[in-house]
């Protein structure tokens, strides 16, 4: 039986470059995702603000629009 030689196996430069490329791709993807989520949040807030601006103010306007107030209900 022969002697076992100590071998040192590393990924080398190609392993480092592939890992670095994957890390950079993930960084760009996360950055893009954050930008898109920020735009969605700002669009949602703008939609809510526009909806509140269009909504009638007070109970009188909602009654005129066909809505019923709690005090108008029988019971």
Short mmCIF file of N, CA, C and O in Angstrom, two decimals:
data_model
loop_
_atom_site.label_atom_id
_atom_site.label_comp_id
_atom_site.label_asym_id
_atom_site.label_seq_id
_atom_site.Cartn_x
_atom_site.Cartn_y
_atom_site.Cartn_z
N UNK A 1 0.84 -1.16 0.00
CA UNK A 1 0.00 0.00 0.00
C UNK A 1 0.89 1.23 0.00
O UNK A 1 1.89 1.28 0.70
N UNK A 2 0.43 2.25 -0.75
CA UNK A 2 1.26 3.43 -0.91
C UNK A 2 0.97 4.50 0.12
O UNK A 2 -0.02 4.46 0.85
N UNK A 3 1.86 5.44 0.16
CA UNK A 3 1.67 6.58 1.07
C UNK A 3 0.63 7.52 0.48
O UNK A 3 0.53 7.68 -0.72
N UNK A 4 -0.16 8.14 1.36
CA UNK A 4 -1.12 9.13 0.90
C UNK A 4 -0.43 10.48 0.88
O UNK A 4 0.19 10.90 1.84
N UNK A 5 -0.52 11.14 -0.25
CA UNK A 5 0.09 12.46 -0.36
C UNK A 5 -0.92 13.51 0.06
O UNK A 5 -2.11 13.40 -0.21
N UNK A 6 -0.44 14.53 0.71
CA UNK A 6 -1.30 15.65 1.09
C UNK A 6 -1.55 16.50 -0.15
O UNK A 6 -0.62 16.95 -0.81
N UNK A 7 -2.80 16.66 -0.48
CA UNK A 7 -3.13 17.49 -1.64
C UNK A 7 -3.90 18.71 -1.16
O UNK A 7 -4.75 18.63 -0.27
N UNK A 8 -3.59 19.80 -1.77
CA UNK A 8 -4.24 21.06 -1.44
C UNK A 8 -5.08 21.45 -2.65
O UNK A 8 -4.56 21.87 -3.68
N UNK A 9 -6.39 21.32 -2.53
CA UNK A 9 -7.29 21.61 -3.64
C UNK A 9 -8.01 22.92 -3.33
O UNK A 9 -8.65 23.06 -2.28
N UNK A 10 -7.92 23.86 -4.24
CA UNK A 10 -8.61 25.14 -4.09
C UNK A 10 -9.41 25.42 -5.35
O UNK A 10 -9.21 24.79 -6.40
N UNK A 11 -10.29 26.36 -5.25
CA UNK A 11 -11.12 26.72 -6.39
C UNK A 11 -10.31 27.51 -7.42
O UNK A 11 -10.64 27.52 -8.59
N UNK A 12 -9.31 28.19 -6.99
CA UNK A 12 -8.47 28.94 -7.91
C UNK A 12 -9.10 30.24 -8.36
O UNK A 12 -10.12 30.70 -7.83
N UNK A 13 -8.49 30.83 -9.35
CA UNK A 13 -8.94 32.14 -9.84
C UNK A 13 -10.31 32.04 -10.50
O UNK A 13 -11.13 32.94 -10.39
N UNK A 14 -10.58 30.93 -11.21
CA UNK A 14 -11.87 30.78 -11.88
C UNK A 14 -13.01 30.67 -10.87
O UNK A 14 -14.08 31.24 -11.08
N UNK A 15 -12.80 29.99 -9.80
CA UNK A 15 -13.82 29.91 -8.76
C UNK A 15 -14.10 31.26 -8.14
O UNK A 15 -15.26 31.64 -7.91
N UNK A 16 -13.04 32.03 -7.91
CA UNK A 16 -13.21 33.39 -7.37
C UNK A 16 -13.96 34.27 -8.35
O UNK A 16 -14.88 35.01 -7.96
N UNK A 17 -13.61 34.21 -9.62
CA UNK A 17 -14.25 35.07 -10.62
C UNK A 17 -15.73 34.73 -10.78
O UNK A 17 -16.57 35.63 -10.88
N UNK A 18 -16.06 33.45 -10.76
CA UNK A 18 -17.47 33.05 -10.87
C UNK A 18 -18.25 33.50 -9.65
O UNK A 18 -19.36 34.04 -9.77
N UNK A 19 -17.70 33.31 -8.48
CA UNK A 19 -18.36 33.74 -7.25
C UNK A 19 -18.53 35.26 -7.22
O UNK A 19 -19.58 35.78 -6.83
N UNK A 20 -17.51 35.97 -7.66
CA UNK A 20 -17.58 37.43 -7.70
C UNK A 20 -18.65 37.89 -8.69
O UNK A 20 -19.42 38.82 -8.39
N UNK A 21 -18.72 37.25 -9.85
CA UNK A 21 -19.73 37.61 -10.85
C UNK A 21 -21.13 37.34 -10.31
O UNK A 21 -22.05 38.16 -10.51
N UNK A 22 -21.33 36.23 -9.60
CA UNK A 22 -22.64 35.95 -9.01
C UNK A 22 -23.00 36.98 -7.94
O UNK A 22 -24.16 37.42 -7.85
N UNK A 23 -22.03 37.36 -7.14
CA UNK A 23 -22.29 38.37 -6.10
C UNK A 23 -22.66 39.71 -6.73
O UNK A 23 -23.58 40.39 -6.26
N UNK A 24 -21.97 40.09 -7.79
CA UNK A 24 -22.29 41.36 -8.46
C UNK A 24 -23.68 41.30 -9.11
O UNK A 24 -24.44 42.28 -9.04
N UNK A 25 -24.02 40.18 -9.72
CA UNK A 25 -25.34 40.03 -10.33
C UNK A 25 -26.44 40.15 -9.26
O UNK A 25 -27.45 40.83 -9.48
N UNK A 26 -26.23 39.52 -8.11
CA UNK A 26 -27.21 39.62 -7.02
C UNK A 26 -27.33 41.04 -6.53
O UNK A 26 -28.44 41.53 -6.26
N UNK A 27 -26.21 41.74 -6.42
CA UNK A 27 -26.23 43.13 -5.95
C UNK A 27 -27.05 44.00 -6.90
O UNK A 27 -27.89 44.79 -6.46
N UNK A 28 -26.83 43.84 -8.22
CA UNK A 28 -27.60 44.62 -9.19
C UNK A 28 -29.08 44.24 -9.16
O UNK A 28 -29.96 45.11 -9.28
N UNK A 29 -29.39 42.97 -9.00
CA UNK A 29 -30.78 42.55 -8.93
C UNK A 29 -31.48 43.11 -7.69
O UNK A 29 -32.62 43.57 -7.76
N UNK A 30 -30.82 43.09 -6.54
CA UNK A 30 -31.41 43.64 -5.32
C UNK A 30 -31.62 45.14 -5.46
O UNK A 30 -32.63 45.68 -5.00
N UNK A 31 -30.65 45.81 -6.08
CA UNK A 31 -30.78 47.25 -6.27
C UNK A 31 -31.97 47.57 -7.16
O UNK A 31 -32.76 48.49 -6.88
N UNK A 32 -32.12 46.82 -8.24
CA UNK A 32 -33.24 47.02 -9.15
C UNK A 32 -34.57 46.73 -8.45
O UNK A 32 -35.55 47.46 -8.62
N UNK A 33 -34.61 45.65 -7.66
CA UNK A 33 -35.83 45.29 -6.95
C UNK A 33 -36.22 46.40 -5.98
O UNK A 33 -37.40 46.77 -5.89
N UNK A 34 -35.26 46.96 -5.26
CA UNK A 34 -35.56 48.04 -4.32
C UNK A 34 -36.11 49.26 -5.05
O UNK A 34 -37.04 49.92 -4.58
N UNK A 35 -35.55 49.57 -6.22
CA UNK A 35 -36.03 50.72 -7.00
C UNK A 35 -37.47 50.48 -7.44
O UNK A 35 -38.32 51.37 -7.34
N UNK A 36 -37.77 49.28 -7.92
CA UNK A 36 -39.12 48.98 -8.36
C UNK A 36 -40.11 48.99 -7.19
O UNK A 36 -41.23 49.50 -7.34
N UNK A 37 -39.72 48.46 -6.05
CA UNK A 37 -40.61 48.48 -4.89
C UNK A 37 -40.87 49.89 -4.40
O UNK A 37 -41.97 50.22 -3.98
N UNK A 38 -39.85 50.74 -4.46
CA UNK A 38 -40.02 52.14 -4.08
C UNK A 38 -41.02 52.82 -5.02
O UNK A 38 -41.88 53.58 -4.57
N UNK A 39 -40.92 52.54 -6.32
CA UNK A 39 -41.85 53.12 -7.29
C UNK A 39 -43.27 52.63 -7.05
O UNK A 39 -44.22 53.41 -7.15
N UNK A 40 -43.43 51.36 -6.72
CA UNK A 40 -44.76 50.82 -6.44
C UNK A 40 -45.34 51.49 -5.21
O UNK A 40 -46.52 51.87 -5.19
N UNK A 41 -44.53 51.65 -4.17
CA UNK A 41 -45.01 52.28 -2.94
C UNK A 41 -45.42 53.73 -3.20
O UNK A 41 -46.47 54.19 -2.74
N UNK A 42 -44.59 54.47 -3.96
CA UNK A 42 -44.93 55.87 -4.24
C UNK A 42 -46.17 55.97 -5.11
O UNK A 42 -47.00 56.86 -4.90
N UNK A 43 -46.34 55.06 -6.07
CA UNK A 43 -47.54 55.06 -6.91
C UNK A 43 -48.78 54.74 -6.08
O UNK A 43 -49.82 55.36 -6.25
N UNK A 44 -48.65 53.81 -5.13
CA UNK A 44 -49.77 53.46 -4.27
C UNK A 44 -50.17 54.66 -3.41
O UNK A 44 -51.36 54.95 -3.26
N UNK A 45 -49.18 55.35 -2.85
CA UNK A 45 -49.48 56.52 -2.02
C UNK A 45 -50.12 57.62 -2.86
O UNK A 45 -51.05 58.30 -2.40
N UNK A 46 -49.67 57.79 -4.09
CA UNK A 46 -50.26 58.80 -4.97
C UNK A 46 -51.70 58.43 -5.32
O UNK A 46 -52.58 59.30 -5.37
N UNK A 47 -51.96 57.14 -5.55
CA UNK A 47 -53.32 56.69 -5.83
C UNK A 47 -54.24 56.92 -4.63
O UNK A 47 -55.38 57.34 -4.79
N UNK A 48 -53.74 56.63 -3.43
CA UNK A 48 -54.55 56.86 -2.22
C UNK A 48 -54.86 58.34 -2.05
O UNK A 48 -55.98 58.71 -1.71
N UNK A 49 -53.86 59.19 -2.29
CA UNK A 49 -54.06 60.64 -2.15
C UNK A 49 -55.08 61.12 -3.18
O UNK A 49 -55.97 61.90 -2.86
N UNK A 50 -54.98 60.65 -4.41
CA UNK A 50 -55.93 61.05 -5.44
C UNK A 50 -57.33 60.55 -5.10
O UNK A 50 -58.32 61.25 -5.33
N UNK A 51 -57.42 59.35 -4.54
CA UNK A 51 -58.72 58.80 -4.16
C UNK A 51 -59.32 59.62 -3.02
O UNK A 51 -60.52 59.87 -3.00
N UNK A 52 -58.51 60.05 -2.07
CA UNK A 52 -59.01 60.86 -0.96
C UNK A 52 -59.43 62.23 -1.44
O UNK A 52 -60.40 62.80 -0.94
N UNK A 53 -58.72 62.77 -2.44
CA UNK A 53 -59.09 64.08 -2.97
C UNK A 53 -60.41 64.01 -3.73
O UNK A 53 -61.18 64.96 -3.74
N UNK A 54 -60.68 62.87 -4.39
CA UNK A 54 -61.93 62.71 -5.14
C UNK A 54 -63.10 62.35 -4.24
O UNK A 54 -64.24 62.57 -4.60
N UNK A 55 -62.83 61.78 -3.07
CA UNK A 55 -63.89 61.32 -2.18
C UNK A 55 -64.67 62.52 -1.66
O UNK A 55 -64.10 63.57 -1.37
N UNK A 56 -65.98 62.38 -1.55
CA UNK A 56 -66.78 63.47 -1.01
C UNK A 56 -66.46 63.70 0.47
O UNK A 56 -66.20 62.76 1.20
N UNK A 57 -66.49 64.95 0.86
CA UNK A 57 -66.16 65.29 2.24
C UNK A 57 -67.44 65.34 3.06
O UNK A 57 -68.42 65.96 2.66
N UNK A 58 -67.45 64.68 4.20
CA UNK A 58 -68.57 64.76 5.13
C UNK A 58 -69.69 63.81 4.80
O UNK A 58 -69.75 63.21 3.74
N UNK A 59 -70.64 63.68 5.72
CA UNK A 59 -71.76 62.76 5.56
C UNK A 59 -72.81 63.27 4.61
O UNK A 59 -73.52 62.50 3.99
N UNK A 60 -72.97 64.59 4.48
CA UNK A 60 -73.99 65.17 3.62
C UNK A 60 -73.75 64.79 2.17
O UNK A 60 -74.66 64.41 1.46
N UNK A 61 -72.51 64.87 1.73
CA UNK A 61 -72.20 64.55 0.34
C UNK A 61 -72.40 63.07 0.06
O UNK A 61 -72.85 62.69 -1.01
N UNK A 62 -72.08 62.22 1.04
CA UNK A 62 -72.26 60.79 0.81
C UNK A 62 -73.75 60.44 0.79
O UNK A 62 -74.16 59.55 0.07
N UNK A 63 -74.58 61.15 1.55
CA UNK A 63 -76.02 60.90 1.52
C UNK A 63 -76.59 61.36 0.19
O UNK A 63 -77.48 60.72 -0.37
N UNK A 64 -76.09 62.47 -0.35
CA UNK A 64 -76.54 62.95 -1.65
C UNK A 64 -76.12 62.00 -2.75
O UNK A 64 -76.79 61.87 -3.76
N UNK A 65 -75.00 61.33 -2.56
CA UNK A 65 -74.49 60.41 -3.57
C UNK A 65 -75.19 59.06 -3.52
O UNK A 65 -74.88 58.18 -4.29
N UNK A 66 -76.12 58.88 -2.62
CA UNK A 66 -76.85 57.62 -2.55
C UNK A 66 -76.42 56.75 -1.39
O UNK A 66 -77.00 55.70 -1.18
N UNK A 67 -75.40 57.15 -0.66
CA UNK A 67 -74.95 56.38 0.49
C UNK A 67 -75.88 56.60 1.67
O UNK A 67 -76.58 57.59 1.77
N UNK A 68 -75.89 55.66 2.59
CA UNK A 68 -76.74 55.80 3.76
C UNK A 68 -75.87 55.97 4.98
O UNK A 68 -74.89 55.27 5.16
N UNK A 69 -76.26 56.90 5.80
CA UNK A 69 -75.57 57.12 7.06
C UNK A 69 -76.17 56.20 8.10
O UNK A 69 -77.32 55.77 7.98
N UNK A 70 -75.45 55.87 9.17
CA UNK A 70 -75.99 54.98 10.21
C UNK A 70 -77.28 55.52 10.83
O UNK A 70 -78.19 54.76 11.18
N UNK A 71 -77.41 56.84 10.97
CA UNK A 71 -78.60 57.38 11.61
C UNK A 71 -79.82 57.32 10.67
O UNK A 71 -80.96 57.47 11.11
N UNK A 72 -79.60 57.10 9.36
CA UNK A 72 -80.71 56.98 8.41
C UNK A 72 -81.30 55.57 8.40
O UNK A 72 -82.40 55.36 7.89
N UNK A 73 -80.58 54.58 8.94
CA UNK A 73 -81.03 53.21 8.90
C UNK A 73 -82.11 52.98 9.95
O UNK A 73 -82.05 53.52 11.06
N UNK A 74 -83.13 52.17 9.62
CA UNK A 74 -84.16 51.88 10.63
C UNK A 74 -83.61 50.96 11.71
O UNK A 74 -82.77 50.12 11.47
N UNK A 75 -84.10 51.10 12.86
CA UNK A 75 -83.73 50.13 13.83
C UNK A 75 -83.37 50.62 15.11
O UNK A 75 -83.02 50.28 16.07
#
